[in-house]
Tab-separated table of N, CA and C and ligand atoms in Angstrom:
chain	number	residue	atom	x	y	z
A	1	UNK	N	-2.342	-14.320	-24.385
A	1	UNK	CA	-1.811	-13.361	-23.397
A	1	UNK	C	-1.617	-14.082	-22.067
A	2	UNK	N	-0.589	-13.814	-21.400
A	2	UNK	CA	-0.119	-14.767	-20.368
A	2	UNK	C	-1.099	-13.813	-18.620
A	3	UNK	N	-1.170	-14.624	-18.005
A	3	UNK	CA	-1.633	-14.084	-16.817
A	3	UNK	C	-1.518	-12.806	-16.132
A	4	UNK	N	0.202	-12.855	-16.196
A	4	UNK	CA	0.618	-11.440	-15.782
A	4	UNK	C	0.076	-9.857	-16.817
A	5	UNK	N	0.082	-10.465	-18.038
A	5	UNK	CA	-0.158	-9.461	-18.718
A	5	UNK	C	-1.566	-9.231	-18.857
A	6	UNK	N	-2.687	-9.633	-18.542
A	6	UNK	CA	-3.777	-9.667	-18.604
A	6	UNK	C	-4.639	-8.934	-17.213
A	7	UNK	N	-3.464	-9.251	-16.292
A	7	UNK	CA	-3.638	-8.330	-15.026
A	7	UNK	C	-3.072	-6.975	-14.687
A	8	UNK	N	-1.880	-7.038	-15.720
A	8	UNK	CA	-1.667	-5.849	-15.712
A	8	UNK	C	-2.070	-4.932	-16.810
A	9	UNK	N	-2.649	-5.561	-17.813
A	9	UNK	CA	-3.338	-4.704	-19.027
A	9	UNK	C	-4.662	-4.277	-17.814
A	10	UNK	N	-5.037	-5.008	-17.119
A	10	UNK	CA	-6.483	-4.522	-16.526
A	10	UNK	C	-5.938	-3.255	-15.597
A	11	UNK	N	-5.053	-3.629	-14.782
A	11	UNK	CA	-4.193	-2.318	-13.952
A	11	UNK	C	-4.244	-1.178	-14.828
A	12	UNK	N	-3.582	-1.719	-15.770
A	12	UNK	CA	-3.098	0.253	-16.433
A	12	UNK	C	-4.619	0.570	-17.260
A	13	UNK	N	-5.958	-0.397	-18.040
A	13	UNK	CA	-6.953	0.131	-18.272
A	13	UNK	C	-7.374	1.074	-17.613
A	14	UNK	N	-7.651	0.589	-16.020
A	14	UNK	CA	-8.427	1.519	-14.909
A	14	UNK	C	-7.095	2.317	-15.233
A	15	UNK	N	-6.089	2.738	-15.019
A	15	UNK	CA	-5.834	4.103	-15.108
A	15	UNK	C	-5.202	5.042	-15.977
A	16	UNK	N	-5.169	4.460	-17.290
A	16	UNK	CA	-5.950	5.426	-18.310
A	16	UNK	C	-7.420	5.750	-18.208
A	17	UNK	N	-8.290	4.990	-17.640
A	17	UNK	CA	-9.605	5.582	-17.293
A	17	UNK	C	-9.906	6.650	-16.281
A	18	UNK	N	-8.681	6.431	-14.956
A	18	UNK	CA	-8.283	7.262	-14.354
A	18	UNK	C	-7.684	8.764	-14.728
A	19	UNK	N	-7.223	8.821	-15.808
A	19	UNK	CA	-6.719	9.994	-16.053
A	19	UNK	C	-7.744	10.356	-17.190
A	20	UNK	N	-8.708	10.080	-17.791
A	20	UNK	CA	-9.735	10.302	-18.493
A	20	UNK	C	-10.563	11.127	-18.015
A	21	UNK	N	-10.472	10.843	-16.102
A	21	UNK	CA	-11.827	11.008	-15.184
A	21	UNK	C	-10.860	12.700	-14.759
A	22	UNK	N	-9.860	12.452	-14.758
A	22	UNK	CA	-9.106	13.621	-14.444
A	22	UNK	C	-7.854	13.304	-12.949
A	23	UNK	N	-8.214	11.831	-13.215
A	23	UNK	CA	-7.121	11.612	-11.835
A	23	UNK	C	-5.420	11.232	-11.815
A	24	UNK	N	-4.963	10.917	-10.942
A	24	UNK	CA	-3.564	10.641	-11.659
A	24	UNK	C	-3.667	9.206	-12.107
A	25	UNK	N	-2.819	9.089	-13.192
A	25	UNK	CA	-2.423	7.519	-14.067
A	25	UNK	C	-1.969	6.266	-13.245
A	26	UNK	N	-2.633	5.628	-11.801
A	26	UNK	CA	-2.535	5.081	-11.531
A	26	UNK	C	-3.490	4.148	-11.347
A	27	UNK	N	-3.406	2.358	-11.331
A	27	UNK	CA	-4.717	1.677	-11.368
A	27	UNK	C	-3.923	0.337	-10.563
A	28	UNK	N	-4.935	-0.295	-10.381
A	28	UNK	CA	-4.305	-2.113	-8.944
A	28	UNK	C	-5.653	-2.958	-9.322
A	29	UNK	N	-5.096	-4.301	-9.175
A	29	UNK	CA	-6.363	-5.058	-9.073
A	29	UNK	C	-5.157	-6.251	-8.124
A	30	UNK	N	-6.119	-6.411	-6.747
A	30	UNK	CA	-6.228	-8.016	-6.474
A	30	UNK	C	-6.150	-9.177	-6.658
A	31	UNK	N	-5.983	-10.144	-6.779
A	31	UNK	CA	-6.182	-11.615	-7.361
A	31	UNK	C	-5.564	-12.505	-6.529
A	32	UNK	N	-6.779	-13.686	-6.339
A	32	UNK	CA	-7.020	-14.537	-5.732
A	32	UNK	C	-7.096	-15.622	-6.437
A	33	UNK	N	-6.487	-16.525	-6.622
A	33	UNK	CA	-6.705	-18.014	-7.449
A	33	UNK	C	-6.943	-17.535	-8.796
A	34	UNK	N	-6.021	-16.498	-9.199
A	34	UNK	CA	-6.709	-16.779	-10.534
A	34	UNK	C	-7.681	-15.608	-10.840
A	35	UNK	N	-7.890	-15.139	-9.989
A	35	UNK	CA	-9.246	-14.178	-10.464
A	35	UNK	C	-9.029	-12.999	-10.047
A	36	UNK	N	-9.542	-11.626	-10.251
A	36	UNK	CA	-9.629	-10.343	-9.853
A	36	UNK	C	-10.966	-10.391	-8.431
A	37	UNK	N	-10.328	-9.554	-7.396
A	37	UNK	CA	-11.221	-10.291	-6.419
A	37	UNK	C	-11.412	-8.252	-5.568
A	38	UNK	N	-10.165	-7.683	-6.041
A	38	UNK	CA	-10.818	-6.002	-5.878
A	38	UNK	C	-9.707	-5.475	-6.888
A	39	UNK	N	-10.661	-4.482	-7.226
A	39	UNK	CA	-9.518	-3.248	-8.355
A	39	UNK	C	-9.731	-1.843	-7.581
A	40	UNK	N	-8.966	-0.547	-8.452
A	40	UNK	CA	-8.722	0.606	-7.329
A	40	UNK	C	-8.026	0.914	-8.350
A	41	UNK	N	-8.421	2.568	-8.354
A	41	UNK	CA	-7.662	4.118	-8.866
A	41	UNK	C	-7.015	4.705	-8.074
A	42	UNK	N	-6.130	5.578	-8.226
A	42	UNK	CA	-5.737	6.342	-7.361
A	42	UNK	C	-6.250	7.353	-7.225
A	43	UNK	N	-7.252	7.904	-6.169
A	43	UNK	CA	-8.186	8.835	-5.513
A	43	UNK	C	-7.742	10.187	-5.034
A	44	UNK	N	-6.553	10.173	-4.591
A	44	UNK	CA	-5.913	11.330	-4.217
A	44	UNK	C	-6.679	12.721	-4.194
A	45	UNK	N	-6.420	13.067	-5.566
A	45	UNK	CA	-7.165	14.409	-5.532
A	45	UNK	C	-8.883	14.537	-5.720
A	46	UNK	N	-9.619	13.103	-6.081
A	46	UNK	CA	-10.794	13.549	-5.596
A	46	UNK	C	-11.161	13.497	-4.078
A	47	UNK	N	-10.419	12.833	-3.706
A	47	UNK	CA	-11.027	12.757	-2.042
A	47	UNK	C	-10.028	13.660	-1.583
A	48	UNK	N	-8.902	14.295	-1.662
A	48	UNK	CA	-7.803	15.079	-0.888
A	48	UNK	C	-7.643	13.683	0.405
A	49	UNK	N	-7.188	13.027	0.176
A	49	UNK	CA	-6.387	11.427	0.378
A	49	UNK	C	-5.381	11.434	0.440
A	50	UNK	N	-3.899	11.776	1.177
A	50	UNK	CA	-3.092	11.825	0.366
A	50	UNK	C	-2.700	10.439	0.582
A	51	UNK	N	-3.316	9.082	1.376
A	51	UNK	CA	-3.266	8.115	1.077
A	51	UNK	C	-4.090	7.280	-0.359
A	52	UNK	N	-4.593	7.969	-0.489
A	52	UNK	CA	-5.504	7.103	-1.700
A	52	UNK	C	-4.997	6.818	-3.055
A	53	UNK	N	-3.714	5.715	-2.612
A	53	UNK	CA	-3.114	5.278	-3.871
A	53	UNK	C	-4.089	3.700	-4.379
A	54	UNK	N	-3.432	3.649	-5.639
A	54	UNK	CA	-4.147	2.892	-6.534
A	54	UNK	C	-4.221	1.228	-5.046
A	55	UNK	N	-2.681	1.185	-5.064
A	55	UNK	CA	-3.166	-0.611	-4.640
A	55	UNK	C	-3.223	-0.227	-2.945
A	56	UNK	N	-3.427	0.705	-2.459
A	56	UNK	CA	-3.524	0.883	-1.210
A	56	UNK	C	-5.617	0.836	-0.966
A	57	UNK	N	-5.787	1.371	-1.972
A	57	UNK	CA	-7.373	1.177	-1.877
A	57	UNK	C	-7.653	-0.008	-2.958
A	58	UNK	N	-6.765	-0.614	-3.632
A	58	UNK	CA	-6.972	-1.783	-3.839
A	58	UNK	C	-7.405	-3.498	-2.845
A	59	UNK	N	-6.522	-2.603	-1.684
A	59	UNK	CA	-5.878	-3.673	-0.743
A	59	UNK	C	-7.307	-3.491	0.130
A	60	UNK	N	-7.719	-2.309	0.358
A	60	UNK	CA	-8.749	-2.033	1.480
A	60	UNK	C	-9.427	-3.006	1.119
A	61	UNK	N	-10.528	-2.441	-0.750
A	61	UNK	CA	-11.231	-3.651	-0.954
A	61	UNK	C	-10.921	-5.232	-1.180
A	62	UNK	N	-9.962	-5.086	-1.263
A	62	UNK	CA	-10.079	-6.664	-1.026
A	62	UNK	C	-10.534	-7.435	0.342
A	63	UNK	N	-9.698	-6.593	1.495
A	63	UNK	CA	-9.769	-6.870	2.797
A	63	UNK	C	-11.562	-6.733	3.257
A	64	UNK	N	-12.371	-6.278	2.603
A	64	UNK	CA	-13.636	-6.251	2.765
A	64	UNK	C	-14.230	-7.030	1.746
A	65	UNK	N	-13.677	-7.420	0.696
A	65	UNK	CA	-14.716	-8.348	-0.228
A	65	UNK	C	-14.146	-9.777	0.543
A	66	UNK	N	-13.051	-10.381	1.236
A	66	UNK	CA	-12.967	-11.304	1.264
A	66	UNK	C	-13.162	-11.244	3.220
A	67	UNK	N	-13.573	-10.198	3.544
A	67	UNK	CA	-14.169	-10.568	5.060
A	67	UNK	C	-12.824	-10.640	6.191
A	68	UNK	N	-11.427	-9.839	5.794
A	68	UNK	CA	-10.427	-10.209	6.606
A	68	UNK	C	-9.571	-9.172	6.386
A	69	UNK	N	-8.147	-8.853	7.205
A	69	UNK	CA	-7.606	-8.028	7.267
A	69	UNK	C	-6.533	-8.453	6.606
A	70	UNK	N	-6.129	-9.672	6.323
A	70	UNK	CA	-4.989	-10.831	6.089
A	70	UNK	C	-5.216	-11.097	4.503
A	71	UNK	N	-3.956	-10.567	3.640
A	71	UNK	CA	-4.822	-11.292	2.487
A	71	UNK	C	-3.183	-12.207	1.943
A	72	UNK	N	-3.408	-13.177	2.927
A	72	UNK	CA	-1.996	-13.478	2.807
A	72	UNK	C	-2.069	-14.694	1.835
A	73	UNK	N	-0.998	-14.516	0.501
A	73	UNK	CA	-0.588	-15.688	-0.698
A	73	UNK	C	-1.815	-14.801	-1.716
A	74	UNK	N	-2.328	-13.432	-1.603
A	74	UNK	CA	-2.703	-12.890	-2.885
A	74	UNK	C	-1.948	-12.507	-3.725
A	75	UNK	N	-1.934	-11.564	-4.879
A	75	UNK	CA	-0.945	-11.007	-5.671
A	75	UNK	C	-1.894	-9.862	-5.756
A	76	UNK	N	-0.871	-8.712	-6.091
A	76	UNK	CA	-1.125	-7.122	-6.874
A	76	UNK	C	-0.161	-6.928	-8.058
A	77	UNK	N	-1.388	-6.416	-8.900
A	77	UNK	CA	-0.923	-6.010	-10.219
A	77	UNK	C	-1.095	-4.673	-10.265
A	78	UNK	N	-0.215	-3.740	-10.740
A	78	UNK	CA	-0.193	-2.250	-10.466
A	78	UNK	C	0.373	-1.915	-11.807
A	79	UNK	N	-0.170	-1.021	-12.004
A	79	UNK	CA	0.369	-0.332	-13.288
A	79	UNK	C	1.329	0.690	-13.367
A	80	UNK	N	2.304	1.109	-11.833
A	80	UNK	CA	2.887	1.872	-11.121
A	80	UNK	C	3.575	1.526	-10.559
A	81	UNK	N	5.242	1.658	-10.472
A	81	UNK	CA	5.649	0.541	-9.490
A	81	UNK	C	5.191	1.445	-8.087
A	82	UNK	N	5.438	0.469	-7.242
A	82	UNK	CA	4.419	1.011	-5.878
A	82	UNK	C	5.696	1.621	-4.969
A	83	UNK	N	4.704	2.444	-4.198
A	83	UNK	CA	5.798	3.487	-3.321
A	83	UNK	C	6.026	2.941	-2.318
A	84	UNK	N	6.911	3.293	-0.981
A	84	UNK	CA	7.150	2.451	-0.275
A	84	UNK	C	5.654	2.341	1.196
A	85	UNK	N	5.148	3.221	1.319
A	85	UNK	CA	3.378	3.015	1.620
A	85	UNK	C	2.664	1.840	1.348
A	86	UNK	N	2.465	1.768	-0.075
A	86	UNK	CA	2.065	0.924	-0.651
A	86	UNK	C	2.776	-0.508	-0.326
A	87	UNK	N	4.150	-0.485	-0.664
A	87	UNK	CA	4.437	-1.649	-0.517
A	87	UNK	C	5.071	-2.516	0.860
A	88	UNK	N	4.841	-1.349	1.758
A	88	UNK	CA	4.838	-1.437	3.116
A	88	UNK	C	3.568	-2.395	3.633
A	89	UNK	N	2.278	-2.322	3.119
A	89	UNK	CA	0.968	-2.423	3.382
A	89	UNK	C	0.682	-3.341	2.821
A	90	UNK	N	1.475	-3.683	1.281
A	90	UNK	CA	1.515	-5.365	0.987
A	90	UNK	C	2.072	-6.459	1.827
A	91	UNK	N	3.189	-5.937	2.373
A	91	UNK	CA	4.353	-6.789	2.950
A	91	UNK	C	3.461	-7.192	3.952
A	92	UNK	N	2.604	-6.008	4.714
A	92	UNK	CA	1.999	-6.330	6.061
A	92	UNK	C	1.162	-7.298	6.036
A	93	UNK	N	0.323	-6.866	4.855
A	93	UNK	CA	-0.718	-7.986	4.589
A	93	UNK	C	-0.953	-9.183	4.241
A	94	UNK	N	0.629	-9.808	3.741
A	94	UNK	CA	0.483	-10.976	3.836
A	94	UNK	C	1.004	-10.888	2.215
A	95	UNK	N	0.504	-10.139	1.163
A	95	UNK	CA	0.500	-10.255	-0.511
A	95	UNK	C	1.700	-10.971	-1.010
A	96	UNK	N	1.674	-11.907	-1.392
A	96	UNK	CA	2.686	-12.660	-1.758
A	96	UNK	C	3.529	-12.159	-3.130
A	97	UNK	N	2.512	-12.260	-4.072
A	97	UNK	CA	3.702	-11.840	-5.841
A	97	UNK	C	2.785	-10.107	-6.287
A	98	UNK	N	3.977	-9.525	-5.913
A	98	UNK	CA	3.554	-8.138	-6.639
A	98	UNK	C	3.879	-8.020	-7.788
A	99	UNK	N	2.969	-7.742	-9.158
A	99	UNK	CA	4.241	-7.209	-10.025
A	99	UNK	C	3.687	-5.737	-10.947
A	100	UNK	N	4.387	-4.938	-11.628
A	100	UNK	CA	3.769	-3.802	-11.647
A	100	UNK	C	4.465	-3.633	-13.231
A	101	UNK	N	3.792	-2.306	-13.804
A	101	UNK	CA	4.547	-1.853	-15.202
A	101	UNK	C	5.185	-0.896	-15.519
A	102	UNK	N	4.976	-0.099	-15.202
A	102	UNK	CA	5.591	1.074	-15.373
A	102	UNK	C	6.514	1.311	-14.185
A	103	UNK	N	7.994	1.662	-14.312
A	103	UNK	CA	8.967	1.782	-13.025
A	103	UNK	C	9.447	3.016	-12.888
A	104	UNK	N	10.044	3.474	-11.986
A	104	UNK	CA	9.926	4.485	-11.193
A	104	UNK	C	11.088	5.326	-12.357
A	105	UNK	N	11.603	4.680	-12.593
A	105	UNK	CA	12.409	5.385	-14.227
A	105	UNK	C	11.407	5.867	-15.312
A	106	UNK	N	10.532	5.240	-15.630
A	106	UNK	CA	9.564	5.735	-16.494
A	106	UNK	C	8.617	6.721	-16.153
A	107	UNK	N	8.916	6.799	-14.662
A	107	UNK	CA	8.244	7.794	-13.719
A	107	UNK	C	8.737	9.427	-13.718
A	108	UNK	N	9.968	9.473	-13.833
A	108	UNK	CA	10.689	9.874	-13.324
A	108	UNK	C	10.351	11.491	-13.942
A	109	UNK	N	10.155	11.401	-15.526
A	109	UNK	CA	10.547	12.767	-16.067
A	109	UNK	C	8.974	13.308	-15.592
A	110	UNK	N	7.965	12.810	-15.497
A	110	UNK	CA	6.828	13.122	-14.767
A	110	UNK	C	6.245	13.112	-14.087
A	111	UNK	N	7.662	13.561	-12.761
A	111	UNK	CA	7.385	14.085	-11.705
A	111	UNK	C	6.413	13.264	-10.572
A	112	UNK	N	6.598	11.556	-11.372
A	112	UNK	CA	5.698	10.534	-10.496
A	112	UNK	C	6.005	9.577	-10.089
A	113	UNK	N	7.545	9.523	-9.635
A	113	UNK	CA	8.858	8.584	-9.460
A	113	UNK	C	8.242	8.387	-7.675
A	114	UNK	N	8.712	7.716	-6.806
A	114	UNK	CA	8.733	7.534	-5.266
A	114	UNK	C	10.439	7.324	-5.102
A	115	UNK	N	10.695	7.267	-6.118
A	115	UNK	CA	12.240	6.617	-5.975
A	115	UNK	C	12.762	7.210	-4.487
A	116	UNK	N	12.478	8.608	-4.527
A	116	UNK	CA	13.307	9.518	-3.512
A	116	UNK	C	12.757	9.019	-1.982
A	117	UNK	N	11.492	9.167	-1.983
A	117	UNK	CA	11.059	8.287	-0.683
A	117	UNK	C	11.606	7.007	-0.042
A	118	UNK	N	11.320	6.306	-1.200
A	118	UNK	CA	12.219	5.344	-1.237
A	118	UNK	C	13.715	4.723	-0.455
A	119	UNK	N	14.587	6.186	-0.814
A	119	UNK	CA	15.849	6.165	-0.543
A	119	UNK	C	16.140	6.708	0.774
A	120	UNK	N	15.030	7.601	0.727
A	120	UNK	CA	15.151	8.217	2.531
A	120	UNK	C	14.657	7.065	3.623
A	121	UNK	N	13.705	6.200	3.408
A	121	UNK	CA	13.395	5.345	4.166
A	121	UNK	C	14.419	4.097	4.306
A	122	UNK	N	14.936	4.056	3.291
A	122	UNK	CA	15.779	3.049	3.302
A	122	UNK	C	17.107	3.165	4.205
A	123	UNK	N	17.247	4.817	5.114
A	123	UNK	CA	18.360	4.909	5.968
A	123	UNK	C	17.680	3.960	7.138
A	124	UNK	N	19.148	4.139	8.094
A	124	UNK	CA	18.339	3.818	9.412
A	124	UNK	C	17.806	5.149	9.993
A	125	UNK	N	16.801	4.794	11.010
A	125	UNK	CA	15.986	5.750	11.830
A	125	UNK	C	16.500	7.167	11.884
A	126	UNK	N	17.428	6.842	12.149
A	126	UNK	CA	18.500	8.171	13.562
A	126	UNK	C	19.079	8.979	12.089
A	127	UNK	N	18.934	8.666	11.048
A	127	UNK	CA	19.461	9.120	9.969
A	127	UNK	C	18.352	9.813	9.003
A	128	UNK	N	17.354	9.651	9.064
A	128	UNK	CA	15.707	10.236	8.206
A	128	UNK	C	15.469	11.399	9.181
A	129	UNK	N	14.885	12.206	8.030
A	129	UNK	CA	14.348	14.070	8.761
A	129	UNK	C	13.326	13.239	9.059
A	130	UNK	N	12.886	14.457	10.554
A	130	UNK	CA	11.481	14.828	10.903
A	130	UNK	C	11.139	13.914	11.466
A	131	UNK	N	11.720	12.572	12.187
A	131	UNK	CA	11.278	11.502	12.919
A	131	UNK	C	11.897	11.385	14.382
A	132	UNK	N	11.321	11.533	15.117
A	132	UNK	CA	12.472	11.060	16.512
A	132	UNK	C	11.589	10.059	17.426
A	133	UNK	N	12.044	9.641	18.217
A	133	UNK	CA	11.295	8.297	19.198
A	133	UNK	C	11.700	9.192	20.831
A	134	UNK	N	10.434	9.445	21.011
A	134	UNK	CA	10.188	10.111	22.008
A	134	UNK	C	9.349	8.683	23.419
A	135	UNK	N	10.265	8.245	24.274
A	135	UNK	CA	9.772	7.132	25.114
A	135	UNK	C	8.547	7.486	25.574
A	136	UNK	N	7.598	6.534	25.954
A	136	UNK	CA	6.361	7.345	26.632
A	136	UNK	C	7.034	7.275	28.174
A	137	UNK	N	6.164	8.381	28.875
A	137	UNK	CA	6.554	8.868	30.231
A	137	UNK	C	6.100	7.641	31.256
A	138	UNK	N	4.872	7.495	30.962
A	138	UNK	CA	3.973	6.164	32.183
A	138	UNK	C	4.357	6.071	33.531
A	139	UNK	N	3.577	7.508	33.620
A	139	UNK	CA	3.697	8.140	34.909
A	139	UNK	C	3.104	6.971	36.023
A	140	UNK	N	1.714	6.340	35.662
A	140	UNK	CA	0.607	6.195	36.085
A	140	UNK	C	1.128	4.476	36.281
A	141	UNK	N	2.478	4.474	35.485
A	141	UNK	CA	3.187	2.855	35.831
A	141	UNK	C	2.197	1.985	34.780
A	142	UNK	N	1.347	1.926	33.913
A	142	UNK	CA	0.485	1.763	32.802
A	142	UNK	C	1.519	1.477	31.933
A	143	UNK	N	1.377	0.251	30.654
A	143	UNK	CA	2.185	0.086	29.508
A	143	UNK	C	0.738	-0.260	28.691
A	144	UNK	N	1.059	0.231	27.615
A	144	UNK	CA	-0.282	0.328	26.269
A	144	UNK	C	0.000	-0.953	25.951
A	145	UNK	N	0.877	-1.636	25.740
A	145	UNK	CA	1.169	-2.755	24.911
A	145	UNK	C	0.549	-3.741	25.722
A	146	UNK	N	1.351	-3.657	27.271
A	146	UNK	CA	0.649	-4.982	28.170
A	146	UNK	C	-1.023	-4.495	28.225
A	147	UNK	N	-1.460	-3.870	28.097
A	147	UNK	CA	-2.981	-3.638	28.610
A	147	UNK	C	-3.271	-4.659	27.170
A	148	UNK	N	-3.074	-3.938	26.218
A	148	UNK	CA	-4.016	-5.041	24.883
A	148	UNK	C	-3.108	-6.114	25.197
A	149	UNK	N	-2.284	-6.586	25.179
A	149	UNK	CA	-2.090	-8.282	25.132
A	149	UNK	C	-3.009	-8.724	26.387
A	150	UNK	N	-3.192	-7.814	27.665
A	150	UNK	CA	-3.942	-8.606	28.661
A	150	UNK	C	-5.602	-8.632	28.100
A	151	UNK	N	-5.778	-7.555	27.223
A	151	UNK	CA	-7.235	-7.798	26.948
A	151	UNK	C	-7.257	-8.626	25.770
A	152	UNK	N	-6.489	-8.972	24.919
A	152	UNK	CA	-6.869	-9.939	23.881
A	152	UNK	C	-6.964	-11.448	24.704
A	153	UNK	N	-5.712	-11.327	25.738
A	153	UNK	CA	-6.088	-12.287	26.088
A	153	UNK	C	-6.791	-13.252	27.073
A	154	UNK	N	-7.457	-11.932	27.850
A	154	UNK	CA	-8.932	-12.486	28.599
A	154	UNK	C	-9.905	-12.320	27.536
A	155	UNK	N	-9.944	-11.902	25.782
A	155	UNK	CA	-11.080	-12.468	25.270
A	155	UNK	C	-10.650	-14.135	25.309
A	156	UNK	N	-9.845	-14.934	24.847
A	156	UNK	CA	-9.160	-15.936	24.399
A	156	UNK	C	-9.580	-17.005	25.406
B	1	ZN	ZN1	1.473	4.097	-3.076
């Protein structure tokens, strides 16, 4: 069995175990050189999460088993292809090779596709419901941004 498939047989284990437990059919594992370094269910409805997807709390633990926020040149194996949350939060983090099994087509007739998210995010800004960019006022002549760059960089 080749690498990929051995990480992603472990992905979709946890979530057929996941849906055993009563959760939705999603599962992630981490890997670092070679090795599984954090795994993760998707939590959703036991915690009422509506972040608590499989490689999104995959990603947390990793970022705490390996002591950093950066888990940059890891890989995620998902048994789901990942929503754009998820794969927003890889990109950020650095995760280098995602790869996943089940796709948003196989998703689709059960109602567990992201595809549509997907497609709305993929407009520009001025074109997506329910978002607008409201300038801050800074009455007080104050900018949020310059205050933390000036305090990161009197720690420095
Ligand atoms: Zn997700």
């Amino acid at each position: 069995m080749s690498e990929i498939d051995s990480f992603l047989g472990e992905a979709i284990a946890l979530a057929f175990d996941n849906v055993e437990q009563g959760g939705r059919p999603f599962g992630a594992v981490v890997v670092k050189d070679g090795a599984i370094v954090a795994r993760a269910v998707n939590r959703m409805l036991a915690d009422n999460d509506p972040t608590a997807h499989a490689e999104l709390l995959a990603l947390r633990a990793a970022g705490k088993a390996l002591g950093s926020p950066r888990l940059d040149g890891l890989s995620v194996y998902a048994s789901g292809q990942p929503c754009p949350m998820c794969l927003a939060a890889m990109r950020m983090s650095g995760i280098k090779d995602i790869a996943f099994a089940y796709s948003n087509e196989d998703a689709e007739a059960f109602g567990l596709s992201t595809a549509a998210y997907a497609a709305e995010l993929s407009k520009p800004l001025d074109q997506q419901s329910g978002i607008r960019h409201c300038p801050p006022k800074a009455e007080d002549g104050r900018n949020l941004y310059q205050a933390w760059q000036a305090r990161a960089e009197s720690k420095s």
